[in-house]
């Protein structure tokens, strides 16, 4: 099962992924992190990946 992962080194904390998928991502210490990797069916994880301005989000197998 694919799960989203965030590269915290790249993340700039823009919050776009949290707006698209609040069940999957949250901001903590100005960085995005995955809180619900199994919840992608309820939101737009692929859009969050595609629109991340620094390509900090990807799929993990």
mmCIF file of C-alpha atoms in Angstrom:
data_model
loop_
_atom_site.group_PDB
_atom_site.id
_atom_site.type_symbol
_atom_site.label_atom_id
_atom_site.label_comp_id
_atom_site.label_asym_id
_atom_site.label_seq_id
_atom_site.Cartn_x
_atom_site.Cartn_y
_atom_site.Cartn_z
ATOM 1 C CA UNK A 1 0.000 0.000 0.000
ATOM 2 C CA UNK A 2 1.378 3.400 -0.971
ATOM 3 C CA UNK A 3 1.696 5.975 1.766
ATOM 4 C CA UNK A 4 2.662 9.630 1.533
ATOM 5 C CA UNK A 5 5.941 10.722 3.092
ATOM 6 C CA UNK A 6 7.303 14.211 3.696
ATOM 7 C CA UNK A 7 10.970 15.117 3.355
ATOM 8 C CA UNK A 8 11.272 17.527 6.269
ATOM 9 C CA UNK A 9 14.591 18.836 4.934
ATOM 10 C CA UNK A 10 12.784 20.143 1.830
ATOM 11 C CA UNK A 11 9.487 21.187 3.449
ATOM 12 C CA UNK A 12 9.003 24.947 3.793
ATOM 13 C CA UNK A 13 5.817 24.686 5.880
ATOM 14 C CA UNK A 14 3.519 26.356 3.360
ATOM 15 C CA UNK A 15 0.544 24.322 4.619
ATOM 16 C CA UNK A 16 -0.920 23.566 1.186
ATOM 17 C CA UNK A 17 -0.955 19.821 1.871
ATOM 18 C CA UNK A 18 -2.773 20.391 5.172
ATOM 19 C CA UNK A 19 -5.431 22.434 3.369
ATOM 20 C CA UNK A 20 -5.958 19.634 0.837
ATOM 21 C CA UNK A 21 -5.704 16.695 3.252
ATOM 22 C CA UNK A 22 -6.135 17.633 6.916
ATOM 23 C CA UNK A 23 -6.757 13.979 7.797
ATOM 24 C CA UNK A 24 -3.336 13.027 6.388
ATOM 25 C CA UNK A 25 -1.021 15.990 7.031
ATOM 26 C CA UNK A 26 -0.439 18.456 9.845
ATOM 27 C CA UNK A 27 2.040 21.244 10.459
ATOM 28 C CA UNK A 28 4.315 20.817 13.434
ATOM 29 C CA UNK A 29 7.224 23.150 14.134
ATOM 30 C CA UNK A 30 6.594 24.791 10.733
ATOM 31 C CA UNK A 31 7.075 21.493 8.870
ATOM 32 C CA UNK A 32 4.488 19.166 7.410
ATOM 33 C CA UNK A 33 4.247 15.641 8.728
ATOM 34 C CA UNK A 34 2.056 12.657 7.959
ATOM 35 C CA UNK A 35 -0.462 11.846 10.683
ATOM 36 C CA UNK A 36 -2.879 9.586 8.786
ATOM 37 C CA UNK A 37 -1.090 7.677 6.018
ATOM 38 C CA UNK A 38 -4.074 5.353 5.593
ATOM 39 C CA UNK A 39 -6.539 8.235 5.053
ATOM 40 C CA UNK A 40 -5.578 9.181 1.467
ATOM 41 C CA UNK A 41 -8.868 7.760 0.222
ATOM 42 C CA UNK A 42 -10.664 10.619 1.997
ATOM 43 C CA UNK A 43 -8.802 13.516 0.372
ATOM 44 C CA UNK A 44 -6.477 14.607 -2.443
ATOM 45 C CA UNK A 45 -3.061 13.184 -1.552
ATOM 46 C CA UNK A 46 -1.936 13.037 -5.171
ATOM 47 C CA UNK A 47 -2.835 16.691 -5.648
ATOM 48 C CA UNK A 48 -0.865 17.555 -2.498
ATOM 49 C CA UNK A 49 2.135 15.709 -3.941
ATOM 50 C CA UNK A 50 1.755 17.301 -7.369
ATOM 51 C CA UNK A 51 1.350 20.854 -6.080
ATOM 52 C CA UNK A 52 3.954 20.916 -3.299
ATOM 53 C CA UNK A 53 6.106 23.924 -4.264
ATOM 54 C CA UNK A 54 9.352 22.204 -3.235
ATOM 55 C CA UNK A 55 8.469 18.580 -4.100
ATOM 56 C CA UNK A 56 8.796 17.556 -0.446
ATOM 57 C CA UNK A 57 5.991 14.952 -0.599
ATOM 58 C CA UNK A 58 6.211 11.603 -2.341
ATOM 59 C CA UNK A 59 4.751 8.098 -2.234
ATOM 60 C CA UNK A 60 6.402 5.337 -0.263
ATOM 61 C CA UNK A 61 5.619 1.692 -0.985
#
